[in-house]
Coordinates of C-alpha atoms in Angstrom, one line a residue:
M1 CA -71.4 4.1 9.4
K2 CA -72.5 3.1 5.9
R3 CA -71.2 4.6 2.6
P4 CA -72.2 4.1 -1.0
I5 CA -69.9 1.6 -2.7
R6 CA -68.2 3.1 -5.7
W7 CA -68.4 -0.1 -7.7
V8 CA -64.8 -0.9 -6.9
L9 CA -64.8 -4.1 -8.9
M10 CA -65.7 -2.1 -11.9
L11 CA -62.6 0.0 -11.3
G12 CA -64.4 3.2 -12.3
A13 CA -62.0 5.2 -10.2
L14 CA -58.9 4.1 -12.1
G15 CA -58.0 6.6 -14.8
A16 CA -56.4 4.2 -17.2
L17 CA -59.5 2.0 -17.4
A18 CA -61.8 5.0 -17.6
M19 CA -59.7 6.1 -20.6
F20 CA -60.3 2.7 -22.1
V21 CA -64.0 3.0 -21.8
A22 CA -64.0 6.5 -23.3
A23 CA -62.1 5.1 -26.2
C24 CA -64.1 1.9 -26.6
G25 CA -64.1 1.0 -30.2
S26 CA -60.6 2.2 -31.0
S27 CA -57.5 0.0 -31.1
S28 CA -55.4 -0.5 -28.0
K29 CA -51.8 0.5 -27.9
S30 CA -51.1 -3.2 -27.2
S31 CA -53.5 -4.6 -29.7
S32 CA -52.6 -5.4 -33.3
S33 CA -56.2 -5.3 -34.6
S34 CA -58.8 -2.6 -34.7
S35 CA -62.4 -3.0 -33.5
T36 CA -65.7 -1.5 -34.4
T37 CA -68.4 -1.1 -31.8
S38 CA -71.7 0.7 -31.6
A39 CA -70.4 4.2 -30.8
A40 CA -73.8 5.5 -29.7
V41 CA -77.1 3.9 -28.8
A42 CA -79.4 4.7 -31.7
K43 CA -82.9 5.8 -31.0
G44 CA -85.5 3.5 -32.4
V45 CA -89.2 3.4 -33.3
K46 CA -91.7 1.2 -31.5
G47 CA -93.2 -1.8 -33.0
G48 CA -92.4 -4.8 -35.2
K49 CA -91.1 -8.3 -34.8
L50 CA -87.4 -9.2 -34.8
T51 CA -86.2 -12.7 -35.6
V52 CA -82.9 -14.0 -34.1
L53 CA -81.3 -16.8 -36.1
A54 CA -79.5 -19.3 -33.8
A55 CA -77.7 -22.6 -34.3
A56 CA -78.7 -24.0 -30.9
D57 CA -80.7 -23.4 -27.8
V58 CA -79.9 -21.2 -24.8
D59 CA -78.4 -23.2 -21.9
Y60 CA -81.2 -22.2 -19.5
I61 CA -84.1 -19.8 -19.2
D62 CA -83.8 -20.3 -15.4
P63 CA -81.7 -17.2 -14.2
G64 CA -80.2 -19.3 -11.5
Q65 CA -78.6 -21.6 -13.9
T66 CA -77.9 -19.6 -17.1
Y67 CA -74.2 -19.0 -17.7
Y68 CA -73.8 -18.8 -21.4
T69 CA -73.7 -15.7 -23.6
F70 CA -76.7 -16.6 -25.7
G71 CA -78.6 -17.4 -22.5
Y72 CA -77.8 -13.9 -21.2
M73 CA -79.0 -12.4 -24.5
V74 CA -82.5 -13.8 -23.8
N75 CA -82.5 -13.5 -20.0
Y76 CA -81.6 -9.7 -20.0
A77 CA -84.7 -9.1 -22.3
I78 CA -87.1 -11.1 -20.1
N79 CA -85.6 -10.4 -16.7
R80 CA -84.2 -7.6 -14.5
P81 CA -81.4 -8.2 -11.9
L82 CA -80.4 -5.7 -9.3
Y83 CA -78.0 -3.9 -11.6
S84 CA -77.1 -4.1 -15.3
F85 CA -75.3 -2.3 -18.0
K86 CA -76.4 0.1 -20.7
P87 CA -75.4 -1.1 -24.1
D88 CA -72.5 1.2 -24.7
D89 CA -70.9 1.0 -21.3
A90 CA -69.6 -2.3 -20.0
L91 CA -67.8 -0.7 -17.1
H92 CA -70.3 1.3 -15.1
P93 CA -73.4 -0.6 -14.0
V94 CA -76.7 1.2 -13.6
N95 CA -79.6 0.7 -11.2
D96 CA -82.0 -1.9 -12.6
T97 CA -84.4 -3.2 -9.9
A98 CA -82.2 -1.4 -7.3
V99 CA -82.9 2.2 -6.3
G100 CA -79.2 3.1 -5.9
P101 CA -75.7 1.6 -5.4
P102 CA -75.2 -0.9 -2.7
L103 CA -74.2 0.5 0.7
V104 CA -71.3 -1.2 2.3
S105 CA -70.4 -0.9 6.0
A106 CA -67.1 0.5 7.1
D107 CA -65.8 -3.0 8.0
G108 CA -66.8 -4.3 4.6
L109 CA -69.0 -7.0 6.1
T110 CA -72.5 -5.7 5.5
I111 CA -74.1 -4.8 2.2
T112 CA -77.5 -3.1 2.0
V113 CA -79.5 -2.7 -1.2
K114 CA -82.8 -1.0 -1.7
I115 CA -85.1 -1.9 -4.6
K116 CA -87.8 -0.1 -6.5
P117 CA -91.4 -0.7 -5.6
G118 CA -94.0 -1.7 -8.2
I119 CA -91.9 -3.9 -10.5
K120 CA -94.3 -6.7 -11.3
Y121 CA -93.9 -10.2 -12.6
A122 CA -95.5 -11.2 -15.9
P123 CA -98.6 -13.5 -15.7
P124 CA -99.4 -15.8 -14.0
V125 CA -97.5 -14.5 -10.9
N126 CA -98.6 -10.8 -11.5
R127 CA -97.6 -9.5 -8.1
A128 CA -94.8 -7.0 -7.4
M129 CA -91.3 -8.4 -6.7
T130 CA -89.9 -8.0 -3.2
T131 CA -86.4 -8.5 -1.7
K132 CA -87.6 -11.8 -0.3
D133 CA -87.6 -13.0 -3.9
I134 CA -84.0 -12.0 -4.4
K135 CA -83.1 -13.7 -1.1
Y136 CA -84.7 -16.9 -2.4
A137 CA -83.1 -16.5 -5.8
I138 CA -79.6 -16.5 -4.3
E139 CA -80.4 -19.4 -1.9
R140 CA -81.7 -21.6 -4.6
A141 CA -78.5 -21.2 -6.6
F142 CA -76.7 -23.0 -3.8
S143 CA -79.0 -26.1 -4.2
A144 CA -78.0 -29.2 -6.1
N145 CA -81.3 -29.0 -7.8
V146 CA -80.4 -25.6 -9.3
P147 CA -76.7 -25.9 -10.0
S148 CA -75.2 -22.4 -10.5
G149 CA -71.8 -22.1 -12.2
Y150 CA -70.8 -19.1 -10.0
A151 CA -72.9 -18.9 -6.8
A152 CA -70.2 -20.4 -4.5
T153 CA -67.4 -18.5 -6.3
Y154 CA -68.8 -15.0 -6.0
F155 CA -71.3 -15.4 -3.2
G156 CA -69.5 -18.0 -1.0
S157 CA -68.5 -15.3 1.5
I158 CA -72.1 -14.7 2.6
A159 CA -72.4 -15.7 6.2
G160 CA -74.1 -19.1 6.4
A161 CA -73.5 -19.8 2.6
P162 CA -73.2 -23.6 2.0
T163 CA -69.8 -24.9 1.2
K164 CA -71.2 -27.6 -1.1
P165 CA -74.5 -27.9 -3.0
T166 CA -77.5 -28.4 -0.6
N167 CA -80.2 -31.1 -0.8
G168 CA -83.0 -28.7 -1.8
V169 CA -83.1 -25.0 -1.2
K170 CA -81.9 -24.0 2.3
P171 CA -82.1 -20.6 4.0
I172 CA -78.8 -18.6 4.2
S173 CA -78.6 -16.8 7.6
G174 CA -76.5 -14.0 6.2
I175 CA -79.3 -12.8 3.9
T176 CA -82.2 -10.9 5.5
T177 CA -85.0 -8.7 4.3
P178 CA -86.1 -6.2 7.0
D179 CA -88.8 -5.1 4.6
D180 CA -90.0 -5.7 1.1
Q181 CA -87.7 -3.1 -0.4
T182 CA -84.5 -3.8 1.7
L183 CA -82.0 -6.5 1.2
V184 CA -79.2 -7.0 3.8
I185 CA -76.3 -9.3 3.2
K186 CA -73.8 -10.1 5.9
L187 CA -70.4 -11.5 5.0
S188 CA -68.2 -13.9 6.9
R189 CA -65.1 -12.3 5.4
P190 CA -64.5 -8.9 3.8
E191 CA -65.2 -9.7 0.1
S192 CA -67.9 -7.1 -0.5
A193 CA -66.2 -6.0 -3.8
V194 CA -66.7 -9.4 -5.3
V195 CA -70.3 -9.8 -4.0
T196 CA -71.4 -6.3 -5.2
G197 CA -69.7 -6.7 -8.5
A198 CA -71.5 -9.9 -9.2
M199 CA -74.9 -8.3 -8.5
V200 CA -75.1 -7.5 -12.2
M201 CA -75.5 -11.2 -12.9
P202 CA -78.7 -13.2 -13.3
I203 CA -78.4 -14.7 -9.8
T204 CA -80.1 -11.4 -8.5
V205 CA -83.1 -11.8 -10.8
P206 CA -86.0 -12.3 -8.4
V207 CA -87.6 -15.7 -8.1
P208 CA -91.0 -15.9 -6.3
E209 CA -90.7 -18.7 -3.7
E210 CA -94.4 -19.5 -3.5
Y211 CA -94.4 -20.1 -7.2
A212 CA -91.0 -21.7 -7.8
K213 CA -90.8 -23.9 -4.7
P214 CA -92.7 -26.9 -6.2
F215 CA -90.4 -26.8 -9.3
D216 CA -87.3 -26.4 -7.2
A217 CA -88.2 -29.5 -5.1
K218 CA -87.3 -31.7 -8.0
N219 CA -83.8 -32.7 -9.0
P220 CA -83.1 -31.1 -11.4
S221 CA -85.5 -28.2 -10.9
T222 CA -88.2 -27.9 -13.6
Y223 CA -88.4 -24.1 -13.1
D224 CA -86.5 -23.7 -16.4
Q225 CA -89.7 -24.4 -18.3
Y226 CA -91.9 -22.3 -15.9
A227 CA -89.8 -19.3 -15.1
A228 CA -91.4 -16.2 -13.8
M229 CA -90.3 -13.0 -15.7
N230 CA -90.0 -9.4 -14.7
G231 CA -88.5 -7.7 -17.7
P232 CA -90.0 -5.8 -20.6
Y233 CA -90.5 -9.1 -22.5
M234 CA -91.8 -12.5 -21.5
I235 CA -91.8 -15.9 -23.2
S236 CA -95.3 -16.8 -24.2
N237 CA -96.8 -19.0 -21.4
N238 CA -99.9 -20.6 -20.1
S239 CA -101.5 -17.9 -18.1
T240 CA -102.7 -20.4 -15.4
T241 CA -99.8 -22.8 -14.9
G242 CA -96.9 -20.6 -16.2
E243 CA -95.6 -23.3 -18.5
L244 CA -93.5 -21.7 -21.2
T245 CA -95.6 -22.5 -24.3
G246 CA -93.4 -20.2 -26.3
R247 CA -90.3 -22.2 -25.7
K248 CA -89.7 -25.3 -27.7
P249 CA -86.2 -26.4 -26.6
G250 CA -83.9 -26.8 -29.6
K251 CA -86.4 -25.3 -32.0
S252 CA -87.6 -21.8 -31.0
I253 CA -88.3 -19.1 -28.3
D254 CA -91.2 -16.7 -28.8
M255 CA -91.0 -13.5 -26.7
V256 CA -93.8 -11.0 -26.5
R257 CA -94.3 -7.8 -24.4
N258 CA -94.8 -8.3 -20.6
P259 CA -98.2 -6.7 -20.0
N260 CA -97.2 -5.9 -16.4
W261 CA -93.9 -4.1 -17.4
V262 CA -93.9 -0.4 -16.3
A263 CA -91.6 1.7 -18.5
S264 CA -91.1 4.4 -15.9
T265 CA -89.2 1.9 -13.7
D266 CA -86.8 0.8 -16.4
Y267 CA -84.1 2.4 -18.5
R268 CA -84.7 0.1 -21.4
P269 CA -86.9 1.5 -24.2
A270 CA -88.1 -2.0 -25.4
Y271 CA -89.0 -0.8 -28.9
L272 CA -90.0 -4.2 -30.4
D273 CA -93.4 -5.8 -30.0
S274 CA -92.1 -9.3 -30.3
I275 CA -88.9 -11.3 -30.7
F276 CA -88.7 -14.8 -32.2
V277 CA -85.6 -17.0 -31.8
E278 CA -85.4 -19.5 -34.6
E279 CA -83.0 -22.3 -33.6
G280 CA -81.4 -25.1 -35.7
N281 CA -79.5 -22.8 -38.1
T282 CA -76.4 -25.0 -38.0
D283 CA -75.2 -23.9 -41.4
A284 CA -73.6 -20.6 -40.4
T285 CA -72.9 -19.6 -44.0
V286 CA -76.5 -20.0 -45.0
S287 CA -77.9 -18.2 -41.9
S288 CA -75.3 -15.4 -42.1
R289 CA -76.1 -14.6 -45.8
R290 CA -79.8 -14.8 -45.0
I291 CA -79.3 -12.2 -42.3
L292 CA -77.2 -9.8 -44.5
N293 CA -79.5 -10.1 -47.5
G294 CA -82.8 -10.4 -45.6
Q295 CA -85.1 -8.4 -43.4
Q296 CA -85.8 -8.1 -39.6
L297 CA -83.0 -10.6 -38.8
V298 CA -80.0 -10.7 -36.4
N299 CA -77.6 -13.4 -35.4
G300 CA -77.8 -15.1 -32.0
D301 CA -75.3 -17.7 -30.8
G302 CA -73.6 -18.2 -34.1
A303 CA -71.0 -16.0 -35.8
P304 CA -70.5 -15.6 -39.5
P305 CA -67.8 -17.9 -40.9
A306 CA -64.5 -16.3 -42.0
P307 CA -65.5 -16.0 -45.8
V308 CA -68.8 -14.4 -44.9
L309 CA -67.2 -12.1 -42.4
K310 CA -64.8 -11.0 -45.1
Q311 CA -67.7 -10.4 -47.4
A312 CA -69.5 -8.4 -44.7
T313 CA -66.5 -6.1 -44.1
Q314 CA -66.4 -5.4 -47.9
K315 CA -70.0 -5.3 -49.0
F316 CA -72.1 -4.8 -45.8
P317 CA -69.9 -2.8 -43.4
D318 CA -72.8 -0.9 -41.9
Q319 CA -74.5 -4.2 -41.0
L320 CA -71.5 -5.6 -39.1
V321 CA -70.4 -4.7 -35.5
L322 CA -67.3 -6.1 -33.9
V323 CA -67.6 -6.0 -30.1
P324 CA -64.5 -6.7 -27.9
S325 CA -65.5 -9.8 -26.0
G326 CA -63.4 -9.1 -22.9
G327 CA -62.3 -12.8 -22.8
T328 CA -60.3 -15.6 -24.2
R329 CA -61.2 -18.6 -26.5
Y330 CA -59.2 -21.7 -25.7
V331 CA -59.0 -25.5 -26.1
A332 CA -59.3 -27.2 -22.7
M333 CA -57.4 -30.3 -21.8
N334 CA -58.7 -32.4 -18.9
T335 CA -55.8 -32.3 -16.4
S336 CA -57.4 -35.1 -14.4
I337 CA -57.1 -37.7 -17.2
K338 CA -53.8 -39.3 -18.4
P339 CA -51.7 -38.4 -20.2
F340 CA -52.9 -34.8 -19.9
D341 CA -52.3 -34.9 -16.1
N342 CA -48.6 -34.5 -17.2
V343 CA -47.7 -30.9 -17.5
N344 CA -45.0 -31.6 -20.1
V345 CA -47.5 -33.4 -22.3
R346 CA -49.7 -30.3 -22.1
K347 CA -46.8 -28.0 -22.8
A348 CA -46.0 -30.1 -25.9
V349 CA -49.5 -29.7 -27.2
V350 CA -49.5 -26.0 -26.7
A351 CA -46.1 -25.7 -28.4
A352 CA -47.3 -27.7 -31.4
F353 CA -50.6 -25.8 -31.8
D354 CA -50.9 -23.4 -34.8
R355 CA -53.0 -20.8 -33.0
N356 CA -53.0 -18.6 -36.0
A357 CA -54.7 -21.3 -38.0
M358 CA -57.3 -21.5 -35.2
R359 CA -57.8 -17.7 -35.5
L360 CA -58.3 -17.9 -39.2
T361 CA -61.3 -20.1 -38.7
R362 CA -63.0 -17.1 -37.2
G363 CA -61.8 -14.5 -39.6
G364 CA -58.1 -13.8 -38.9
A365 CA -56.5 -10.7 -37.4
I366 CA -59.7 -8.7 -37.7
V367 CA -61.3 -10.7 -34.9
G368 CA -58.6 -10.1 -32.4
D369 CA -55.0 -10.8 -31.1
I370 CA -53.6 -14.3 -30.7
A371 CA -53.8 -15.2 -27.0
W372 CA -51.3 -16.8 -24.7
S373 CA -53.1 -16.4 -21.3
Y374 CA -56.5 -15.7 -19.7
L375 CA -56.6 -11.9 -19.0
P376 CA -57.6 -10.1 -22.3
P377 CA -56.3 -6.8 -23.6
N378 CA -57.6 -3.6 -22.0
F379 CA -58.4 -5.5 -18.8
P380 CA -57.0 -5.1 -15.3
G381 CA -53.9 -7.3 -15.0
F382 CA -53.3 -7.6 -18.7
E383 CA -50.3 -5.2 -19.0
E384 CA -49.0 -6.5 -15.6
S385 CA -49.0 -10.0 -17.1
G386 CA -46.8 -8.8 -20.0
G387 CA -49.3 -7.6 -22.5
L388 CA -49.3 -9.4 -25.8
K389 CA -46.0 -11.2 -25.2
P390 CA -45.7 -14.4 -23.0
P391 CA -43.0 -14.7 -20.4
P392 CA -39.7 -15.6 -22.1
E393 CA -39.2 -18.6 -19.9
D394 CA -42.4 -20.2 -21.4
D395 CA -40.9 -21.2 -24.7
F396 CA -43.9 -23.4 -25.5
L397 CA -46.0 -20.3 -25.8
A398 CA -43.5 -18.3 -27.9
N399 CA -44.5 -19.3 -31.5
P400 CA -48.2 -18.8 -32.4
S401 CA -47.8 -20.8 -35.6
G402 CA -46.5 -23.8 -33.6
D403 CA -43.0 -25.1 -33.0
M404 CA -42.5 -28.9 -33.4
A405 CA -39.0 -28.8 -32.1
V406 CA -40.1 -27.4 -28.7
A407 CA -43.1 -29.7 -28.7
T408 CA -40.9 -32.7 -29.3
K409 CA -38.6 -31.6 -26.4
Y410 CA -41.5 -31.6 -24.0
M411 CA -42.9 -34.9 -25.2
K412 CA -39.5 -36.5 -24.5
M413 CA -39.5 -34.9 -21.1
A414 CA -42.9 -36.5 -20.5
G415 CA -41.4 -39.9 -21.2
Y416 CA -42.1 -40.4 -24.9
P417 CA -38.7 -41.0 -26.5
T418 CA -39.9 -40.5 -30.1
G419 CA -41.4 -37.2 -29.3
K420 CA -44.9 -38.4 -30.0
Y421 CA -47.6 -40.1 -28.1
T422 CA -47.5 -43.9 -28.6
G423 CA -50.7 -45.0 -26.9
S424 CA -53.6 -46.5 -28.9
E425 CA -56.6 -45.0 -27.1
K426 CA -58.9 -42.3 -28.6
F427 CA -59.6 -39.3 -26.3
L428 CA -63.2 -38.1 -26.1
T429 CA -63.5 -34.7 -27.7
I430 CA -66.8 -32.8 -27.7
A431 CA -67.0 -30.2 -30.4
T432 CA -69.8 -27.8 -31.6
N433 CA -71.7 -28.8 -34.7
A434 CA -71.9 -25.3 -36.2
D435 CA -69.4 -23.1 -37.9
P436 CA -67.1 -21.3 -37.2
G437 CA -66.7 -23.3 -34.0
K438 CA -66.9 -26.6 -36.0
Q439 CA -64.0 -25.5 -38.2
S440 CA -62.0 -24.4 -35.2
A441 CA -62.5 -27.9 -33.6
E442 CA -61.5 -29.6 -36.8
V443 CA -58.3 -27.5 -36.9
A444 CA -57.7 -28.4 -33.3
Q445 CA -58.0 -32.1 -34.1
A446 CA -55.3 -31.8 -36.7
Q447 CA -53.0 -30.1 -34.1
F448 CA -53.4 -33.0 -31.7
A449 CA -52.6 -35.4 -34.5
K450 CA -49.2 -33.8 -35.0
L451 CA -48.1 -35.4 -31.7
G452 CA -49.8 -38.7 -32.3
F453 CA -53.0 -38.2 -30.4
K454 CA -56.1 -39.8 -31.7
L455 CA -59.5 -38.2 -30.8
N456 CA -62.9 -39.7 -30.4
F457 CA -64.4 -36.6 -32.1
R458 CA -68.1 -35.9 -31.5
E459 CA -70.1 -32.9 -32.6
V460 CA -73.1 -31.6 -30.6
P461 CA -75.0 -28.3 -30.4
Q462 CA -73.1 -25.7 -28.4
D463 CA -75.6 -25.6 -25.5
T464 CA -75.4 -29.4 -25.2
L465 CA -71.6 -29.2 -25.3
Y466 CA -71.8 -27.2 -22.0
T467 CA -74.8 -28.6 -20.2
K468 CA -74.2 -32.4 -21.0
F469 CA -70.5 -32.8 -21.6
C470 CA -67.8 -30.2 -20.9
G471 CA -69.6 -28.8 -17.9
V472 CA -70.2 -32.2 -16.4
P473 CA -66.9 -33.8 -15.0
K474 CA -68.4 -37.3 -14.8
A475 CA -68.8 -37.2 -18.6
A476 CA -65.0 -37.6 -18.7
V477 CA -64.5 -35.4 -21.7
V478 CA -60.8 -35.1 -22.4
I479 CA -60.7 -32.3 -25.0
C480 CA -63.1 -29.4 -25.2
P481 CA -62.0 -27.4 -28.3
N482 CA -64.8 -24.9 -28.3
V483 CA -64.8 -23.2 -24.9
G484 CA -64.1 -19.6 -24.0
W485 CA -64.5 -17.4 -21.0
F486 CA -65.7 -13.8 -21.1
K487 CA -66.0 -11.2 -18.3
D488 CA -68.6 -11.6 -15.6
F489 CA -67.6 -8.1 -14.5
V490 CA -64.4 -6.0 -15.0
D491 CA -62.1 -7.6 -12.4
P492 CA -59.4 -10.2 -13.0
E493 CA -60.9 -12.5 -10.4
S494 CA -64.0 -12.9 -12.6
M495 CA -61.8 -14.2 -15.4
I496 CA -59.7 -16.7 -13.4
K497 CA -61.3 -17.9 -10.2
P498 CA -64.4 -19.7 -11.8
T499 CA -62.3 -21.3 -14.5
F500 CA -59.1 -22.4 -12.8
Y501 CA -59.7 -22.6 -9.0
G502 CA -59.8 -26.2 -7.8
P503 CA -62.6 -25.7 -5.3
A504 CA -64.8 -24.2 -8.0
I505 CA -65.1 -27.6 -9.8
L506 CA -68.8 -28.5 -9.8
A507 CA -70.6 -31.8 -10.6
Q508 CA -72.9 -29.9 -12.9
G509 CA -72.5 -26.5 -14.5
N510 CA -68.7 -26.7 -14.1
V511 CA -66.7 -24.0 -15.9
N512 CA -63.3 -25.1 -14.8
W513 CA -63.1 -27.2 -18.0
P514 CA -59.5 -28.3 -17.6
Q515 CA -60.4 -29.4 -14.0
L516 CA -57.2 -27.7 -12.8
N517 CA -56.8 -28.3 -9.1
D518 CA -53.3 -27.1 -8.4
P519 CA -52.5 -26.4 -4.7
A520 CA -50.2 -23.5 -5.5
V521 CA -52.7 -21.9 -7.8
N522 CA -55.5 -22.4 -5.3
K523 CA -53.4 -20.9 -2.5
A524 CA -52.5 -17.8 -4.7
I525 CA -56.2 -17.3 -5.5
D526 CA -57.2 -17.5 -1.9
A527 CA -54.6 -14.8 -1.1
A528 CA -55.6 -12.5 -4.0
T529 CA -59.4 -12.7 -3.5
P530 CA -59.7 -10.3 -0.5
L531 CA -57.2 -7.7 -1.8
P532 CA -58.6 -4.2 -2.3
T533 CA -59.0 -2.8 -5.8
G534 CA -55.9 -1.2 -7.1
P535 CA -52.4 -1.9 -8.5
G536 CA -51.6 -4.5 -5.8
R537 CA -54.8 -6.5 -6.7
N538 CA -54.1 -6.3 -10.4
K539 CA -50.5 -7.4 -9.9
A540 CA -51.5 -10.4 -7.8
W541 CA -54.0 -11.7 -10.3
A542 CA -51.5 -11.0 -13.2
D543 CA -49.0 -13.3 -11.4
I544 CA -51.7 -16.0 -11.1
N545 CA -52.6 -15.5 -14.8
K546 CA -48.9 -16.3 -15.6
Q547 CA -48.8 -19.1 -13.1
I548 CA -51.8 -20.8 -14.8
A549 CA -50.4 -20.2 -18.3
A550 CA -47.2 -21.9 -17.2
L551 CA -49.2 -25.0 -16.3
A552 CA -50.6 -25.3 -19.8
P553 CA -54.1 -26.5 -18.8
A554 CA -55.4 -25.3 -22.1
I555 CA -54.5 -23.8 -25.5
P556 CA -55.5 -20.1 -25.5
W557 CA -55.7 -18.9 -29.1
V558 CA -57.6 -15.6 -29.4
W559 CA -58.6 -12.6 -27.4
D560 CA -61.4 -12.0 -29.8
K561 CA -64.0 -9.5 -30.9
T562 CA -67.5 -10.9 -31.3
P563 CA -68.9 -10.3 -34.9
L564 CA -72.6 -9.3 -34.8
I565 CA -74.5 -9.0 -38.1
R566 CA -78.0 -7.6 -38.8
S567 CA -80.3 -7.1 -41.7
K568 CA -80.3 -3.6 -43.3
D569 CA -83.7 -2.7 -41.8
V570 CA -82.6 -3.5 -38.2
V571 CA -81.3 -0.7 -36.0
G572 CA -79.1 -3.1 -34.1
V573 CA -77.7 -2.1 -30.7
A574 CA -74.8 -4.2 -29.4
N575 CA -74.4 -4.7 -25.6
E576 CA -70.8 -4.4 -24.8
Y577 CA -71.1 -6.2 -21.5
A578 CA -72.9 -9.3 -22.9
T579 CA -71.3 -9.0 -26.4
V580 CA -74.6 -9.8 -28.1
W581 CA -77.4 -7.7 -29.7
D582 CA -79.3 -6.0 -26.9
L583 CA -82.9 -7.0 -27.7
S584 CA -84.3 -4.3 -25.4
F585 CA -82.6 -1.5 -27.3
S586 CA -82.6 -2.8 -30.9
S587 CA -85.5 -1.9 -33.2
L588 CA -86.6 -1.9 -36.8
T589 CA -86.5 1.0 -39.3
K590 CA -90.2 0.7 -39.9

């Protein structure tokens, strides 16, 4: 017998979390700083062109590969997955291309989803999507040609799912399509909560096999520059070949209305006529002031530097939104490279770090609480981990301003009698080239210097940081000072398993940036993954959260709120799931 799943990974049945959603925008009892979010979704007027100012490019247009907040901002405007979130509710997903919630069998091993008929792709594909397209979309994400950062982590329990990236796109036996509107997924183990929770992610955006197959045959796939789109907007393209003429990587993205979009099938109003992403705005001070004083502008991947953020709170409060990110910013240390393979060296670095100085680079207390672990406030497992205070036995986490006495103790325990590193090598560090991340990276460099570490410090665009360096283990990056992880969906597994599980380390698109592969942590994650939603699951993941923090693979420094700014004539609507402006709900005043 089948029953409708109640979105157990979203924890909608838990009263405490439901209370959090109802109070979204107010301060938490365990949080020292307030937040401001869009309390209601403002109704807009149709028409006009909005320009998004960005420092760098999206990571990918290809929905099978994108795994970066800015990539989501664009992808959720041009594409539609099975389920997604209304702007003001990051907890309860709504039907997107799906007709209703997924149905899960009594044994938890079969998931059935029905989709809406008549949702058509933009030119040149033009036909209506089918469940065969979703089947292919999931299968291609397991290919080495289309490296996904999360396919194996969240969808690895599908029967027949590859255990390692395949050579080309291969069928997965556990995914079937009895008809064009029905998708059936059979699991090899009862992890339906994870699989259904992850159906809000771009992996369920349909990909037409007959169109994408030639692109996916190449390694890497070239579909990124030819992607088919089914959302209210599309990137301008060649109507015959599908090539994205409106995308100039590193320069701009030009989005226009999808002529095949049918409003009656979608909950998005899609007010704007067109959206233009202007990239290369690496001077965040200039771009932020341009937005606040200009017209028809919003920020994209960049955040206003601390001085501009302060100015915005004082002079432009109605043009600023602070959205709880549901995540943690941290400095990753490569645990596979000496001397950072030594846990005592890593503890020394964490102890020495002035995490408050790091937070000041993004605006100080207004942007969030100083972090010590990887489950953020108002999230399942946070209070069970100890809330804002680290475990008393982890003395290296105790002082957010840094404690050189504790740092010296751990360096001596690691075999450095002077309490400082005595080697001569410089450690490859890849930092973002735009503020405020650039400033954060520079502060991080100074913290490593306290203990004698010299860094080979390189600055690159943020998308390059992920796609070419920190997300590619063979690049042998030692320090990644500008990484952060934010919720895929509201469950502690989504915060910890992709980022600290040894088997999740990928050759491309890797998000386990410290490359932590600790047997005890891996074993604990394996045990916690199938647990049912509830206090027991939260407690298990909270214990893993503390276990990872005790290994010091990174320096967590803020559980932040994302500052979004807009021009005065923009009716900006923030999406609390993606923590970016929702381009399908935002509009202009005239």
